[in-house]
Coordinates of C-alpha atoms in Angstrom, one line a residue:
Chain T
X1 CA -36.9 15.9 5.4
X2 CA -34.3 14.6 3.2
X3 CA -32.2 13.0 6.3
X4 CA -33.7 11.9 9.5
X5 CA -31.3 10.4 12.6
X6 CA -32.4 9.0 15.1
X7 CA -31.3 7.8 19.0
X8 CA -28.3 7.3 16.9
X9 CA -25.3 5.6 19.1
X10 CA -21.9 4.6 17.3
X11 CA -19.2 1.9 18.6
X12 CA -16.5 0.6 18.2
X13 CA -15.4 -2.9 20.1
X14 CA -17.7 -2.0 22.6
X15 CA -16.2 1.6 22.9
X16 CA -18.9 4.1 22.8
X17 CA -18.2 6.8 20.8
X18 CA -21.4 9.1 19.7
X19 CA -24.6 8.5 22.2
X20 CA -27.3 9.3 21.1
X21 CA -27.5 11.3 18.2
X22 CA -30.3 13.5 16.2
X23 CA -30.1 15.3 12.7
X24 CA -32.2 16.0 10.9
X25 CA -31.4 17.9 7.6
X26 CA -34.5 19.9 4.9
X27 CA -33.9 20.5 1.2
X28 CA -31.9 23.7 1.0
X29 CA -30.7 23.3 4.8
X30 CA -27.4 23.6 5.4
X31 CA -26.3 22.5 8.5
X32 CA -22.7 22.2 10.9
X33 CA -22.0 20.0 12.4
X34 CA -19.8 21.0 14.3
X35 CA -16.8 19.7 17.2
X36 CA -13.3 18.7 18.3
X37 CA -11.1 16.3 17.5
X38 CA -11.5 13.0 18.8
X39 CA -15.2 14.2 18.9
X40 CA -16.7 11.3 16.6
X41 CA -17.9 14.1 13.5
X42 CA -16.2 12.0 10.7
X43 CA -17.3 8.8 11.8
X44 CA -20.4 10.1 11.6
X45 CA -20.2 10.6 8.4
X46 CA -18.6 7.6 7.4
X47 CA -21.5 5.4 9.6
X48 CA -24.6 7.2 7.6
X49 CA -23.2 6.3 4.1
X50 CA -22.6 2.7 5.5
X51 CA -18.9 3.2 4.8
X52 CA -17.4 2.8 8.3
X53 CA -14.8 0.2 9.2
X54 CA -16.1 -3.4 9.5
X55 CA -16.3 -3.3 13.7
X56 CA -17.4 0.0 14.1
X57 CA -21.4 -0.4 15.2
X58 CA -24.1 2.7 14.3
X59 CA -27.6 1.6 16.3
X60 CA -30.6 3.9 15.7
X61 CA -33.0 4.9 13.1
X62 CA -31.5 7.0 10.0
X63 CA -34.5 8.1 7.6
X64 CA -33.0 9.3 4.0
X65 CA -36.4 11.0 2.4
X66 CA -38.9 9.4 4.3
X67 CA -37.5 5.8 3.5
X68 CA -35.3 3.6 6.4
X69 CA -32.0 4.1 4.7
X70 CA -31.4 0.3 4.5
X71 CA -28.0 -1.3 2.8
X72 CA -29.6 -2.1 -0.2
X73 CA -31.0 1.6 -0.5
X74 CA -27.9 2.9 0.1
X75 CA -26.2 0.6 -2.8
X76 CA -28.6 2.4 -4.8
X77 CA -28.6 5.9 -3.8
X78 CA -24.2 6.5 -2.7
X79 CA -22.3 8.2 -5.4
X80 CA -25.7 9.7 -7.0
X81 CA -28.0 10.9 -4.5
X82 CA -25.4 11.0 -1.3
X83 CA -22.2 12.2 -2.1
X84 CA -19.3 12.2 0.3
X85 CA -16.9 15.8 -0.3
X86 CA -13.9 14.2 1.1
X87 CA -10.9 16.3 3.4
X88 CA -7.6 16.4 1.8
X89 CA -5.5 14.9 -2.0
X90 CA -5.6 11.2 0.1
X91 CA -9.2 11.0 -1.1
X92 CA -7.9 10.4 -4.7
X93 CA -6.3 7.8 -5.9
X94 CA -2.3 8.9 -6.8
X95 CA -2.1 6.5 -9.7
X96 CA -5.2 7.4 -11.6
X97 CA -5.9 10.8 -13.5
X98 CA -7.9 13.5 -11.5
X99 CA -10.6 13.5 -14.4
X100 CA -11.2 10.1 -14.9
X101 CA -11.4 10.3 -10.8
X102 CA -14.3 12.1 -10.9
X103 CA -15.9 10.8 -13.9
X104 CA -15.7 7.2 -11.0
X105 CA -13.7 5.9 -13.8
X106 CA -15.8 5.5 -16.7
X107 CA -14.4 7.1 -19.7
X108 CA -17.4 7.4 -22.0
X109 CA -17.3 10.1 -24.1
X110 CA -20.5 11.6 -22.1
X111 CA -19.0 11.3 -18.8
X112 CA -16.0 13.3 -19.6
X113 CA -17.7 16.0 -21.5
X114 CA -19.7 16.4 -17.9
X115 CA -16.1 16.9 -16.5
X116 CA -14.7 19.0 -18.4
X117 CA -18.0 21.3 -18.1
X118 CA -17.6 21.1 -14.3
X119 CA -14.1 21.4 -14.2
X120 CA -15.0 24.6 -16.5
X121 CA -17.6 25.1 -13.8
X122 CA -15.4 25.7 -11.1
X123 CA -12.1 27.5 -12.5
X124 CA -9.9 25.1 -12.8
X125 CA -9.0 24.7 -16.8
X126 CA -9.8 21.3 -18.8
X127 CA -5.5 19.7 -18.6
X128 CA -6.0 19.9 -15.1
X129 CA -8.2 16.5 -16.0
X130 CA -4.7 14.7 -17.4
X131 CA -3.2 15.8 -14.0
X132 CA -2.8 13.1 -11.1
X133 CA -3.6 14.3 -7.4
X134 CA 0.1 15.0 -6.3
X135 CA -0.3 17.3 -8.6
X136 CA -3.1 19.7 -7.5
X137 CA -2.8 22.0 -5.0
X138 CA -4.8 22.4 -1.9
X139 CA -7.8 24.7 -3.5
X140 CA -7.6 23.2 -6.2
X141 CA -8.0 19.5 -4.9
X142 CA -11.1 20.7 -2.3
X143 CA -12.8 21.7 -6.3
X144 CA -11.9 18.5 -7.8
X145 CA -14.4 17.0 -4.9
X146 CA -17.5 19.2 -5.4
X147 CA -17.0 18.7 -9.0
X148 CA -17.2 14.8 -8.4
X149 CA -20.1 15.5 -5.6
X150 CA -21.7 16.9 -8.5
X151 CA -21.7 14.2 -11.6
X152 CA -24.8 13.8 -10.8
X153 CA -27.6 15.0 -8.7
X154 CA -27.2 15.0 -5.2
X155 CA -30.7 14.6 -2.6
X156 CA -27.8 14.9 0.4
X157 CA -24.3 16.1 0.0
X158 CA -22.0 15.9 3.4
X159 CA -18.9 17.4 3.6
X160 CA -16.5 16.2 5.5
X161 CA -13.3 19.2 7.2
X162 CA -13.6 20.8 3.5
X163 CA -12.0 23.7 4.2
X164 CA -9.1 23.2 6.2
X165 CA -5.5 23.7 4.6
X166 CA -7.1 27.1 3.3
X167 CA -7.0 30.7 3.5
X168 CA -10.1 32.6 4.2
X169 CA -10.7 33.4 0.9
X170 CA -11.3 30.4 -0.5
X171 CA -12.6 28.5 2.2
X172 CA -15.2 30.6 1.5
X173 CA -15.3 30.2 -2.0
X174 CA -15.9 26.2 -1.0
X175 CA -18.6 27.2 1.6
X176 CA -20.4 29.5 -1.0
X177 CA -20.8 26.1 -2.9
X178 CA -21.7 23.9 -0.8
X179 CA -24.3 27.1 0.0
X180 CA -25.2 27.2 -4.1
X181 CA -26.0 22.9 -4.0
X182 CA -28.4 23.9 -1.2
X183 CA -30.3 26.4 -3.0
X184 CA -30.6 23.9 -5.4
X185 CA -32.4 21.6 -3.4
X186 CA -29.6 18.7 -1.5
X187 CA -29.3 19.0 2.0
X188 CA -25.8 20.1 3.3
X189 CA -24.0 18.8 5.6
X190 CA -20.6 20.0 6.9
X191 CA -18.9 18.4 9.5
X192 CA -15.5 21.3 10.5
X193 CA -14.1 22.8 13.3
X194 CA -14.4 25.6 12.2
X195 CA -16.8 27.6 14.1
X196 CA -16.7 30.7 12.4
X197 CA -16.7 29.9 8.8
X198 CA -20.3 27.3 10.6
X199 CA -21.3 30.6 12.0
X200 CA -20.8 32.6 8.3
X201 CA -22.3 29.9 6.1
X202 CA -24.8 27.4 7.9
X203 CA -28.4 27.4 8.9
X204 CA -28.4 25.5 12.5
X205 CA -25.3 24.5 13.9
X206 CA -24.4 21.0 16.2
X207 CA -21.8 21.3 18.8
X208 CA -21.2 17.4 19.1
X209 CA -18.6 17.5 22.5
X210 CA -17.1 13.8 23.8
X211 CA -19.3 11.6 21.2
X212 CA -22.6 14.3 22.5
X213 CA -24.7 16.4 21.0
X214 CA -24.0 19.7 23.7
X215 CA -26.9 22.1 21.6
X216 CA -28.5 23.1 18.3
X217 CA -29.7 25.6 17.1
X218 CA -29.8 28.5 14.5
X219 CA -26.2 30.1 13.6
X220 CA -27.7 33.1 14.4
X221 CA -28.2 32.2 18.3
X222 CA -24.0 32.5 18.4
X223 CA -24.1 36.8 18.0
X224 CA -24.8 36.9 20.8
X225 CA -23.4 35.2 24.5
X226 CA -27.6 35.6 25.5
X227 CA -29.0 32.8 22.5
X228 CA -26.4 29.8 23.8
X229 CA -27.6 28.2 26.4
X230 CA -25.2 25.1 26.8
X231 CA -22.1 25.2 29.6
X232 CA -19.9 24.5 26.5
X233 CA -21.2 26.5 23.7
X234 CA -21.3 29.7 25.9
X235 CA -17.1 28.5 26.2
X236 CA -16.7 28.3 22.5
X237 CA -18.5 31.4 22.0
X238 CA -16.0 33.3 24.7
X239 CA -12.9 31.0 23.4
X240 CA -13.6 33.3 19.8
X241 CA -11.4 35.8 19.1
X242 CA -13.9 38.3 18.9
X243 CA -15.4 38.0 22.0
X244 CA -12.1 37.1 24.4
X245 CA -10.6 34.6 24.2
X246 CA -11.1 33.9 27.0
X247 CA -10.6 29.5 27.4
X248 CA -11.0 26.8 29.6
X249 CA -8.4 24.8 31.4
X250 CA -10.6 21.3 30.8
X251 CA -9.9 19.4 27.4
X252 CA -10.5 16.0 27.7
X253 CA -14.9 15.2 28.1
X254 CA -16.2 13.5 31.2
X255 CA -16.4 9.5 30.0
X256 CA -19.5 9.6 32.4
X257 CA -21.8 12.4 32.9
X258 CA -21.8 15.2 30.6
X259 CA -19.4 15.7 28.8
X260 CA -18.3 19.0 29.7
X261 CA -18.7 18.1 33.4
X262 CA -15.4 18.6 34.4
X263 CA -15.1 21.9 32.8
X264 CA -18.7 23.5 33.9
X265 CA -19.1 25.9 37.0
X266 CA -22.4 25.0 37.9
X267 CA -21.9 21.5 37.6
X268 CA -24.0 19.6 39.9
X269 CA -24.7 15.5 41.1
X270 CA -27.2 15.3 38.8
X271 CA -24.7 15.9 35.8
X272 CA -22.8 12.6 36.8
X273 CA -25.9 10.3 35.5
X274 CA -25.3 8.3 32.7
X275 CA -28.7 10.2 30.9
X276 CA -28.9 13.5 30.4
X277 CA -32.1 14.3 28.6
X278 CA -32.8 17.1 25.8
X279 CA -34.2 20.4 26.0
X280 CA -36.4 22.6 24.2
X281 CA -36.0 26.3 24.1
X282 CA -37.1 28.9 21.8
X283 CA -35.6 27.6 18.4
X284 CA -32.2 25.6 20.4
X285 CA -31.6 21.5 21.4
X286 CA -29.7 21.7 24.8
X287 CA -28.1 18.8 26.6
X288 CA -28.5 20.2 29.9
X289 CA -30.8 19.6 33.3
X290 CA -30.5 23.5 33.8
X291 CA -31.2 25.1 30.8
X292 CA -34.1 25.3 31.6
X293 CA -37.1 24.5 29.1
X294 CA -39.5 21.8 28.2
X295 CA -37.5 18.1 28.4
X296 CA -38.2 16.5 24.6
X297 CA -37.4 13.3 23.5
X298 CA -36.8 11.5 20.0
Chain N
X1 CA 16.0 9.2 -18.3
X2 CA 19.4 8.0 -19.6
X3 CA 21.5 10.1 -17.5
X4 CA 19.5 7.9 -14.3
X5 CA 20.0 5.3 -15.9
X6 CA 24.7 6.3 -17.0
X7 CA 24.3 7.4 -12.7
X8 CA 23.1 3.8 -11.6
X9 CA 25.2 1.6 -14.1
X10 CA 28.3 3.7 -12.7
X11 CA 26.8 2.8 -9.9
X12 CA 26.1 -0.8 -9.4
X13 CA 29.7 -1.4 -12.4
X14 CA 32.1 -0.2 -8.6
X15 CA 29.5 -1.9 -6.6
X16 CA 30.4 -5.3 -8.8
X17 CA 33.5 -4.9 -8.9
X18 CA 33.3 -4.2 -4.9
X19 CA 31.9 -7.7 -4.7
X20 CA 34.1 -9.1 -7.5
X21 CA 37.3 -7.6 -4.9
X22 CA 35.2 -9.3 -1.6
X23 CA 35.1 -13.1 -3.6
X24 CA 38.9 -12.3 -4.1
X25 CA 39.8 -12.0 -0.3
X26 CA 37.0 -14.9 0.9
X27 CA 39.2 -17.6 -1.8
X28 CA 42.6 -16.0 -1.2
X29 CA 42.5 -16.4 2.5
X30 CA 39.8 -19.6 2.5
X31 CA 41.8 -22.6 4.6
X32 CA 41.5 -24.4 0.7
X33 CA 44.7 -25.8 -0.5
X34 CA 43.7 -25.6 -4.0
X35 CA 47.1 -28.5 -4.5
X36 CA 45.5 -30.6 -1.4
X37 CA 42.0 -30.4 -2.7
X38 CA 42.8 -31.4 -6.3
X39 CA 46.0 -33.3 -6.4
X40 CA 46.3 -34.9 -3.5
X41 CA 48.1 -35.5 -0.3
X42 CA 49.4 -39.1 -1.3
X43 CA 49.5 -37.4 -4.8
X44 CA 52.0 -34.9 -3.6
X45 CA 53.6 -36.5 -1.4
X46 CA 55.7 -38.6 -4.2
X47 CA 56.2 -35.4 -6.8
X48 CA 59.4 -34.6 -6.9
X49 CA 59.8 -30.6 -5.8
X50 CA 59.8 -28.8 -9.4
X51 CA 56.6 -30.9 -9.9
X52 CA 55.1 -29.7 -6.8
X53 CA 56.5 -25.9 -8.2
X54 CA 54.9 -26.4 -11.3
X55 CA 52.1 -27.1 -10.0
X56 CA 52.0 -24.4 -7.5
X57 CA 52.9 -21.8 -10.7
X58 CA 49.5 -23.3 -12.0
X59 CA 47.5 -23.0 -9.4
X60 CA 48.3 -19.2 -8.9
X61 CA 49.4 -19.6 -4.7
X62 CA 53.3 -18.4 -5.8
X63 CA 52.1 -14.3 -6.7
X64 CA 51.3 -11.7 -4.7
X65 CA 47.1 -12.5 -4.0
X66 CA 47.3 -8.4 -5.5
X67 CA 49.4 -8.8 -8.8
X68 CA 46.6 -11.3 -8.8
X69 CA 43.8 -9.7 -8.8
X70 CA 44.8 -7.0 -10.8
X71 CA 46.2 -9.8 -13.7
X72 CA 42.6 -10.9 -14.1
X73 CA 40.7 -7.8 -13.5
X74 CA 42.6 -7.0 -16.4
X75 CA 41.8 -9.8 -18.0
X76 CA 38.4 -10.1 -17.1
X77 CA 37.0 -6.6 -18.0
X78 CA 39.1 -7.4 -21.6
X79 CA 36.9 -10.1 -22.6
X80 CA 39.1 -12.7 -21.0
X81 CA 37.9 -14.6 -18.3
X82 CA 40.8 -17.1 -18.5
X83 CA 41.0 -21.3 -18.4
X84 CA 39.1 -23.0 -15.4
X85 CA 41.7 -24.8 -13.7
X86 CA 39.5 -27.8 -12.4
X87 CA 38.2 -28.6 -15.7
X88 CA 41.3 -27.4 -18.1
X89 CA 38.3 -25.4 -20.7
X90 CA 38.0 -21.5 -21.1
X91 CA 35.6 -20.4 -18.4
X92 CA 33.3 -18.9 -21.2
X93 CA 32.3 -22.0 -22.1
X94 CA 31.6 -23.8 -19.0
X95 CA 29.1 -20.5 -18.2
X96 CA 27.9 -20.2 -21.3
X97 CA 26.8 -24.0 -20.8
X98 CA 26.1 -24.2 -17.3
X99 CA 24.0 -20.9 -17.6
X100 CA 21.3 -22.7 -20.6
X101 CA 21.8 -25.3 -18.0
X102 CA 20.1 -23.0 -15.4
X103 CA 18.0 -20.3 -16.9
X104 CA 15.0 -22.3 -17.8
X105 CA 15.0 -23.7 -14.3
X106 CA 15.6 -19.5 -13.3
X107 CA 12.9 -17.6 -15.1
X108 CA 10.3 -20.8 -14.5
X109 CA 10.8 -19.7 -10.4
X110 CA 11.4 -16.6 -10.9
X111 CA 7.8 -16.0 -13.4
X112 CA 5.4 -18.5 -12.0
X113 CA 6.3 -17.3 -7.9
X114 CA 5.9 -14.2 -9.1
X115 CA 3.2 -14.6 -10.7
X116 CA 1.0 -16.6 -8.1
X117 CA 2.7 -14.7 -5.4
X118 CA 1.3 -11.1 -6.8
X119 CA -2.2 -13.4 -6.9
X120 CA -2.3 -15.6 -3.7
X121 CA -1.0 -12.2 -1.8
X122 CA -3.9 -10.1 -2.9
X123 CA -6.3 -12.9 -1.9
X124 CA -5.2 -12.8 1.2
X125 CA -5.6 -9.1 1.4
X126 CA -8.6 -9.1 0.2
X127 CA -10.0 -11.5 2.5
X128 CA -7.8 -10.5 5.4
X129 CA -8.7 -11.5 8.2
X130 CA -10.8 -15.1 6.7
X131 CA -9.7 -18.6 7.4
X132 CA -8.4 -18.6 4.0
X133 CA -6.4 -15.8 4.6
X134 CA -5.5 -17.0 7.9
X135 CA -4.4 -20.4 5.6
X136 CA -2.3 -18.0 3.0
X137 CA -0.6 -16.4 5.5
X138 CA 0.7 -19.1 7.4
X139 CA 1.3 -21.1 5.0
X140 CA 3.7 -18.5 3.6
X141 CA 5.1 -18.0 7.3
X142 CA 5.5 -22.0 7.1
X143 CA 7.8 -21.6 4.1
X144 CA 9.6 -18.7 4.6
X145 CA 11.5 -20.5 7.8
X146 CA 12.0 -23.6 5.8
X147 CA 15.8 -24.3 4.9
X148 CA 15.6 -24.6 1.1
X149 CA 17.5 -27.8 0.6
X150 CA 15.6 -29.5 3.8
X151 CA 12.4 -28.5 1.5
X152 CA 14.0 -29.7 -1.3
X153 CA 15.2 -32.6 0.4
X154 CA 11.8 -33.8 1.0
X155 CA 10.3 -32.8 -2.2
X156 CA 12.9 -35.4 -3.7
X157 CA 12.2 -37.8 -1.1
X158 CA 8.2 -37.3 -1.7
X159 CA 8.1 -37.8 -5.0
X160 CA 11.6 -39.0 -6.9
X161 CA 12.1 -41.7 -4.1
X162 CA 8.6 -42.6 -3.3
X163 CA 6.4 -41.7 -6.0
X164 CA 8.7 -42.1 -8.9
X165 CA 6.5 -39.1 -10.3
X166 CA 10.6 -37.4 -11.2
X167 CA 13.6 -38.3 -11.9
X168 CA 15.8 -37.8 -8.3
X169 CA 18.3 -35.3 -10.9
X170 CA 20.5 -34.1 -13.4
X171 CA 18.8 -31.8 -16.3
X172 CA 18.9 -34.8 -19.1
X173 CA 18.4 -38.4 -18.9
X174 CA 21.0 -41.2 -18.1
X175 CA 22.3 -43.0 -21.3
X176 CA 20.9 -40.8 -24.1
X177 CA 23.2 -39.2 -26.1
X178 CA 22.9 -34.8 -26.5
X179 CA 21.5 -35.6 -30.0
X180 CA 18.6 -37.8 -28.3
X181 CA 17.9 -35.3 -25.3
X182 CA 14.6 -33.9 -26.4
X183 CA 12.9 -30.3 -24.7
X184 CA 10.5 -32.4 -22.9
X185 CA 13.4 -34.0 -21.2
X186 CA 14.4 -31.2 -20.3
X187 CA 11.2 -29.9 -19.1
X188 CA 10.6 -33.6 -17.1
X189 CA 14.1 -33.0 -15.5
X190 CA 13.8 -29.1 -14.5
X191 CA 10.2 -29.5 -13.0
X192 CA 11.0 -29.9 -9.3
X193 CA 14.0 -28.0 -8.9
X194 CA 12.5 -24.9 -10.3
X195 CA 9.1 -25.4 -7.9
X196 CA 11.5 -26.2 -4.8
X197 CA 13.4 -22.3 -6.3
X198 CA 9.9 -20.6 -6.9
X199 CA 8.2 -21.9 -3.5
X200 CA 11.0 -20.6 -1.3
X201 CA 11.1 -17.4 -3.3
X202 CA 7.4 -16.9 -3.0
X203 CA 7.1 -16.6 0.5
X204 CA 8.3 -12.9 0.6
X205 CA 6.0 -12.0 -2.4
X206 CA 2.8 -12.7 -1.1
X207 CA 3.3 -11.2 2.6
X208 CA 4.7 -8.2 1.0
X209 CA 1.5 -8.0 -1.5
X210 CA -1.0 -9.5 1.6
X211 CA 0.4 -6.4 3.1
X212 CA -0.1 -3.6 0.2
X213 CA -3.7 -4.6 -0.4
X214 CA -4.2 -4.0 3.3
X215 CA -2.9 -0.9 3.3
X216 CA -4.4 -0.1 0.0
X217 CA -8.0 -1.7 1.0
X218 CA -7.3 0.9 4.6
X219 CA -6.6 3.6 2.6
X220 CA -8.7 7.2 2.3
X221 CA -9.0 7.1 -1.2
X222 CA -10.7 3.1 -1.5
X223 CA -13.3 4.4 1.3
X224 CA -13.6 7.5 -1.6
X225 CA -14.3 4.8 -4.6
X226 CA -16.5 3.5 -1.3
X227 CA -18.1 6.5 -0.8
X228 CA -19.5 7.0 -4.7
X229 CA -20.8 3.7 -4.7
X230 CA -18.6 1.4 -7.2
X231 CA -18.5 -1.8 -6.2
X232 CA -15.7 -4.0 -4.3
X233 CA -15.3 -5.5 -7.8
X234 CA -14.8 -2.5 -9.3
X235 CA -12.7 -1.1 -6.7
X236 CA -10.6 -3.6 -6.9
X237 CA -9.9 -3.2 -10.6
X238 CA -9.8 0.6 -10.7
X239 CA -7.6 1.2 -7.3
X240 CA -7.0 -2.7 -5.6
X241 CA -4.9 -3.9 -8.9
X242 CA -2.3 -1.2 -9.4
X243 CA -1.6 0.8 -6.1
X244 CA -0.5 -2.9 -5.4
X245 CA 1.1 -3.9 -8.7
X246 CA 3.1 -1.5 -8.4
X247 CA 5.7 -2.6 -5.7
X248 CA 4.6 -6.1 -6.3
X249 CA 7.1 -5.5 -9.6
X250 CA 9.7 -3.8 -7.5
X251 CA 9.8 -6.5 -4.9
X252 CA 10.1 -9.6 -7.6
X253 CA 12.6 -8.1 -9.7
X254 CA 15.0 -7.5 -6.5
X255 CA 14.0 -11.2 -5.9
X256 CA 16.3 -12.5 -8.5
X257 CA 19.4 -12.0 -6.1
X258 CA 16.6 -15.1 -3.6
X259 CA 17.0 -16.9 -6.9
X260 CA 20.0 -16.9 -7.6
X261 CA 21.0 -17.6 -3.9
X262 CA 18.4 -19.9 -3.3
X263 CA 19.6 -22.2 -7.0
X264 CA 23.0 -22.5 -5.4
X265 CA 21.2 -25.1 -3.0
X266 CA 18.5 -26.3 -4.9
X267 CA 20.6 -27.5 -8.0
X268 CA 23.2 -29.3 -5.4
X269 CA 20.4 -31.0 -4.0
X270 CA 19.2 -32.3 -7.1
X271 CA 22.7 -32.7 -8.3
X272 CA 21.7 -30.1 -11.3
X273 CA 24.7 -29.1 -13.5
X274 CA 23.5 -25.3 -13.5
X275 CA 25.3 -22.0 -12.8
X276 CA 24.8 -22.7 -9.0
X277 CA 26.3 -26.1 -9.0
X278 CA 29.2 -25.0 -10.5
X279 CA 29.8 -22.4 -8.1
X280 CA 30.0 -25.2 -5.4
X281 CA 32.7 -27.6 -7.1
X282 CA 34.9 -24.0 -8.2
X283 CA 34.2 -22.8 -4.4
X284 CA 35.0 -25.8 -2.7
X285 CA 38.5 -27.1 -5.8
X286 CA 40.1 -23.5 -5.7
X287 CA 39.0 -22.7 -9.0
X288 CA 39.8 -18.9 -8.5
X289 CA 39.0 -18.4 -12.6
X290 CA 36.0 -19.7 -12.8
X291 CA 34.3 -18.9 -9.4
X292 CA 35.3 -15.3 -9.6
X293 CA 33.7 -15.5 -13.5
X294 CA 30.2 -16.8 -11.6
X295 CA 30.8 -14.2 -8.9
X296 CA 30.8 -11.4 -11.1
X297 CA 28.1 -12.8 -13.7
X298 CA 25.7 -13.6 -10.9
X299 CA 25.8 -10.0 -9.2
X300 CA 25.2 -8.3 -12.8
X301 CA 22.1 -10.1 -13.3
X302 CA 21.2 -8.9 -10.0
X303 CA 22.1 -5.3 -10.7
X304 CA 20.5 -5.5 -13.5
X305 CA 17.2 -6.4 -11.5
X306 CA 17.6 -3.9 -9.1
X307 CA 18.3 -0.9 -11.9
X308 CA 15.2 -2.8 -14.2
X309 CA 13.3 -2.2 -10.6
X310 CA 14.2 1.2 -10.6
X311 CA 13.4 2.0 -14.1
X312 CA 9.8 0.5 -14.5
X313 CA 9.0 2.1 -10.9
X314 CA 9.7 5.2 -12.9
X315 CA 7.6 4.8 -15.8
X316 CA 4.9 3.4 -13.7
X317 CA 4.6 5.6 -11.1
X318 CA 3.7 9.5 -12.3
X319 CA 4.6 11.2 -9.0
X320 CA 8.0 9.4 -10.2
X321 CA 7.8 10.5 -13.9
X322 CA 10.4 12.1 -15.3
X323 CA 10.1 15.0 -17.6
X324 CA 10.3 19.0 -17.1
X325 CA 9.8 19.7 -13.4
X326 CA 10.1 16.8 -12.2
X327 CA 13.8 15.7 -12.4
X328 CA 16.0 14.0 -9.7

């Protein structure tokens, strides 16, 4: 297991953002973390890497390749074994040439040759290395980030919203590069709000709502409503264009009890309790007392 | 690039003309009567009518303002700054002498405030929220709300009167002939005025640089640099410094106006015979040609500073660099 996270709670100034989160990524696996904006996806990614702002407190157990991911360990592996693929151009320093940024500020010949090779691999002319970030297109910026992730041999790739603003073919191409990284043996965590894209490329999908995991299931389960168990996941499925575009009127997750309390047609008194356990049913892990299956704990 | 500079130079030339008109109008309608101020009530009383008329013509108050301004402008822009009414010397001589006194303390103050302002601002920004940051920030706020003449008086009392470390005024020692004045004497006399001036200009630079440093350190690109495993030191050198220096340079060039403005009060307090003190004398004495020349020359310095800031910004910032498809 490359990454194994358990009982993760993230809070800012005593406000809990993410509660009782778990995540397991094996080598060669692409896991998609899907959720609406504000569900706590990015803060999770940043917390794993330890680059979240100082007032963000992350509690719980994070193991990387079997060992606890301590501060010292992070210092060794960050940027080398664990890499971030960020979202947009604002993640590049506007005053530094792109090539040098991919080379992590180094100017030596070996680094530069490597950058040139990677740029070639991702269909970018070597002149792009000499450009400044504002001269890149959105698609080019994404390829630059992917190239920067491959400067070393990554074991864990965390992609934070790598596709918004790209047309479908470009988005699929970007995603295919992540698939390649997984095939090379890395574990990939892709954070996205594009459920369709996640269905196409991921092995596992984790649905996050209001800072809580609603359901973790195989990507294949999303092919039919019957293989989805959580009412929220079902609502998401129904909201997809090819499945009828049925929307639920609830927008804000409930702060106490199940986040989907207000939108769920089957909600009962027990759903208002603060601690809702996880249940396992076939290949899915569901956080709903109505789902059936075996109660599990991490 | 050349076109851009030309366009801005023309704009600044027009601005300088506007400044000269404003200064002229203020002088013309000021309640100071040059005759009464410079000749004196008693002297005027015993003078004959012809003598008074002669003096009035000398001080220029008989001609209509428009004619006077046009005459002045014609002469000034053809290189003749006129004769000072108070000193009876060519204005250009007085200004070049005074400016050579002032320029040392002005540039020392400008460099000191720039260097220390940027360093302290960066330091406070990096250490945001710590004791060091609080000390730097609150001191900067304290000094930015301190009137410069009051601070100058305080320094004069402390260092010149009580501690006797520095002279009480002037730019050279008293009782020494001009040939015997050494460079050390000049530096010794300039330390306190330039210190006061630099302290006056510094808070602004500190607070701006601090703010910018904080913004840069919270930016997405610094977050990505952290995710790449760069150390804080590497982040500062590769990303922090460059991104903070850019606006700092602009600010520094724009602060020339503040230094000039401050010099008027500081030189007055230290009786330092510079351009600032001259401006006060000329203004209060109704010496129109001298004051106008000081105003225009000071305005030129300020405009040149702003133009320099613009040009430097375009050279350094790749987002604004001139070139193909990147024209302004």
